CSV table of C-alpha atoms in Angstrom, one decimal:
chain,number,residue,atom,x,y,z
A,1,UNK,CA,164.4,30.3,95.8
A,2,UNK,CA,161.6,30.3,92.9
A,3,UNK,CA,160.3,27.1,94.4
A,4,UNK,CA,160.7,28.6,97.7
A,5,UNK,CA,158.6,32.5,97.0
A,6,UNK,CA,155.9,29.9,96.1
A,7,UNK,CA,155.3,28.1,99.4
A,8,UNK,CA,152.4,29.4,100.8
A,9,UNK,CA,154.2,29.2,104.6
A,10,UNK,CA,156.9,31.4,103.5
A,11,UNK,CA,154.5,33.5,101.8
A,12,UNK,CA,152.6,34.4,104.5
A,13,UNK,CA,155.2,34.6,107.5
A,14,UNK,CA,158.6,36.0,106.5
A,15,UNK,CA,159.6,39.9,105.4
A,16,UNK,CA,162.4,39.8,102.8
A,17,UNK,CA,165.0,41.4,105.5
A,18,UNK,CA,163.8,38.3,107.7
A,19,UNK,CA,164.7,35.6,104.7
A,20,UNK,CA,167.8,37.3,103.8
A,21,UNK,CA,168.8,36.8,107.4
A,22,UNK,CA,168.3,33.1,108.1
A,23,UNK,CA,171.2,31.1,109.2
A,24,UNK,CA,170.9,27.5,107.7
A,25,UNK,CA,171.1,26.9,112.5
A,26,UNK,CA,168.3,28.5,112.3
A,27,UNK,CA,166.3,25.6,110.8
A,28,UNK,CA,165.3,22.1,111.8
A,29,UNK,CA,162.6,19.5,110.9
A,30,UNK,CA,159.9,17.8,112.9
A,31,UNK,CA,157.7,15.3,112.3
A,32,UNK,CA,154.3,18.2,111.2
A,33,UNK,CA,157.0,20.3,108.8
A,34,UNK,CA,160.0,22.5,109.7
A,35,UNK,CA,160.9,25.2,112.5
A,36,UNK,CA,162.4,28.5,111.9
A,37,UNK,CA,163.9,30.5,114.2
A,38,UNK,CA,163.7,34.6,114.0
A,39,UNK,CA,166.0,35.9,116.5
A,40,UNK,CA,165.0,39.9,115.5
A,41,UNK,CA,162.2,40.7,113.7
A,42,UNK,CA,160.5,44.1,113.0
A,43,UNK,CA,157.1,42.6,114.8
A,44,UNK,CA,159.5,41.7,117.9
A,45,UNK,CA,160.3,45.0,119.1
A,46,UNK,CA,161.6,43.5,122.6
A,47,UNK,CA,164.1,41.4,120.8
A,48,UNK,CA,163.1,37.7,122.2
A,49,UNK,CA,163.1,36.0,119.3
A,50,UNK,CA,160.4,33.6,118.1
A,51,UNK,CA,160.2,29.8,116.4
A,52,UNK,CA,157.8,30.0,113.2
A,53,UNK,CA,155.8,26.4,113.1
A,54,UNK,CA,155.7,25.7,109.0
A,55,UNK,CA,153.2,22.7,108.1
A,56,UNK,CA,153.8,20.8,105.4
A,57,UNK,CA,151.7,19.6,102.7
A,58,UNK,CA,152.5,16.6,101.1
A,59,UNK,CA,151.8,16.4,97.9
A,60,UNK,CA,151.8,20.0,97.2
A,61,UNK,CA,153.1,21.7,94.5
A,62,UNK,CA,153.2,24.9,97.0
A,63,UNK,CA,154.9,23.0,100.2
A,64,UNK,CA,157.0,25.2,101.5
A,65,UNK,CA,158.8,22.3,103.6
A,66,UNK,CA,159.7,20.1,100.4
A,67,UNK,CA,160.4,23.6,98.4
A,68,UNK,CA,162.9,23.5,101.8
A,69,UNK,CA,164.3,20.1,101.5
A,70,UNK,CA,165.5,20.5,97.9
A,71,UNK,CA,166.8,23.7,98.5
A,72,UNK,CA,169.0,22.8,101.2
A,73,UNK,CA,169.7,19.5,99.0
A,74,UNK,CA,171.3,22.1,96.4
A,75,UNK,CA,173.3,24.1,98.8
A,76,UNK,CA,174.8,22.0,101.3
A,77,UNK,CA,175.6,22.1,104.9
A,78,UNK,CA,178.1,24.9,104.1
A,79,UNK,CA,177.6,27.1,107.6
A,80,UNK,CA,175.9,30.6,107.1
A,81,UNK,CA,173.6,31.9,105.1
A,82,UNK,CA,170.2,29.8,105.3
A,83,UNK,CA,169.4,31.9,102.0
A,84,UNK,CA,172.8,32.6,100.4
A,85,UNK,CA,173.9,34.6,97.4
A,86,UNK,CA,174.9,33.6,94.2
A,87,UNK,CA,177.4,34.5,91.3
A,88,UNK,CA,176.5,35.3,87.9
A,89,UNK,CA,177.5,31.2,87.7
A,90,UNK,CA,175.0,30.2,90.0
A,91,UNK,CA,177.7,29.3,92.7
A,92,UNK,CA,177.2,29.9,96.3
A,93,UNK,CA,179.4,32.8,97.2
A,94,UNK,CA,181.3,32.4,100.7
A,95,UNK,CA,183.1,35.0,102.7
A,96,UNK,CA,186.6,34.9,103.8
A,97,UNK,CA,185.4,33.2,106.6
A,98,UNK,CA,184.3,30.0,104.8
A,99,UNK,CA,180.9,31.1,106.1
A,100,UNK,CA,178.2,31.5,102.9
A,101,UNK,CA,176.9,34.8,102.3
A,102,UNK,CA,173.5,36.0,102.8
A,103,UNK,CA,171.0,37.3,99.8
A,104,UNK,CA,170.3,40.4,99.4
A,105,UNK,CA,166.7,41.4,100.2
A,106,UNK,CA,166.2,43.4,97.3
A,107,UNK,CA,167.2,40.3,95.3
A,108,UNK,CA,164.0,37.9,96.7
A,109,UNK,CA,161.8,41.1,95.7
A,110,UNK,CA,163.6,41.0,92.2
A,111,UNK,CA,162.6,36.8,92.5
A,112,UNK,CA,159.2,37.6,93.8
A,113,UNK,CA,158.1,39.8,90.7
A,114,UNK,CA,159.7,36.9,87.8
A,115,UNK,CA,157.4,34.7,89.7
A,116,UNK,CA,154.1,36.7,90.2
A,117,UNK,CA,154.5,38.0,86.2
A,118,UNK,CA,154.8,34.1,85.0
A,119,UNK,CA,151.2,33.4,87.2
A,120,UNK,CA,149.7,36.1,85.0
A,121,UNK,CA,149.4,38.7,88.1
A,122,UNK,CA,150.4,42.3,87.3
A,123,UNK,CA,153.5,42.6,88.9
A,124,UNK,CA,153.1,46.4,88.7
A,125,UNK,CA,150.7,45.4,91.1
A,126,UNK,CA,152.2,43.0,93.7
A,127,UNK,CA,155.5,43.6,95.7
A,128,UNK,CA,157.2,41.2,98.2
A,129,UNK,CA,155.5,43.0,101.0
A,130,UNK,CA,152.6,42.4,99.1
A,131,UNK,CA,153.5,38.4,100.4
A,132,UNK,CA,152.7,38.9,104.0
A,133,UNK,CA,149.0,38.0,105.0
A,134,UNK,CA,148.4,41.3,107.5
A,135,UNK,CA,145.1,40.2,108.5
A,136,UNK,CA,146.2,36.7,109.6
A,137,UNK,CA,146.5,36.5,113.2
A,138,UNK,CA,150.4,35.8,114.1
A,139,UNK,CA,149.3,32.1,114.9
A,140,UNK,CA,152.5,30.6,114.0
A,141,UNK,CA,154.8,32.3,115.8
A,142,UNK,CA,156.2,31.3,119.1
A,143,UNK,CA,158.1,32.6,121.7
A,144,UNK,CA,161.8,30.9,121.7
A,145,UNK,CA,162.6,29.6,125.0
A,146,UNK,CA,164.7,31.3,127.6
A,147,UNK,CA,168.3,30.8,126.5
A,148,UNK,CA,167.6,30.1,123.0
């Protein structure tokens, strides 16, 4: 997740609520980088859902598509969660269901301030909303296809 609050795609695109509620489904890999899909978001008022583009950058130490990669190396293909909790162990935590359990949002804000006050950034300064780029045209963001 460090790796991951890095990555200048997920920077940019994602609200905490819409990390913590990522299905590892909800991801796949193309040849440019990785697609996400957000099936309800707080800029999607009407509910259709959207795939997010990611590029990646090889060679990056900011690639949000490897950062990706080796996280879903380290979790598995478990179903649920794409972002999952963990135990005071570092284990993934499942449900009864088998299905792994999502992070809580205000847990990727407590992630995003360890990693803004090791850059040297006040983090008195810098939230996890802070991550969003506002002024960048939604670009990325496409609508899902009917069905999806």
């Amino acid at each position: 997740m460090v790796r991951l609050a890095r990555g200048k795609g997920f920077a940019e695109t994602f609200r905490r609520s819409e990390l913590a509620a990522f299905d590892l489904r909800d991801v796949s890999f193309s040849a440019e980088g990785l697609v996400l899909f957000v099936g309800r978001s707080k800029a999607d008022q009407e509910r259709h859902g959207a795939e997010i583009g990611i590029e990646a950058v090889p060679g990056s130490a900011l690639c949000a598509v490897t950062a990706l990669r080796r996280w879903l190396e380290a979790r598995g293909e478990a179903p649920g969660a794409l972002f999952c909790r963990l135990d005071r162990g570092g284990n993934l935590m499942g449900g009864a269901d088998g299905r792994l359990l999502p992070i809580d949002p205000a847990t990727i804000a407590r992630v995003v301030k360890r990693v803004v006050t090791r850059t040297g950034i006040g983090a008195a300064e810098f939230s996890a909303h802070s991550l969003i780029d506002h002024d960048e045209p939604p670009r990325r963001r496409r609508a899902a296809p009917d069905g999806a």
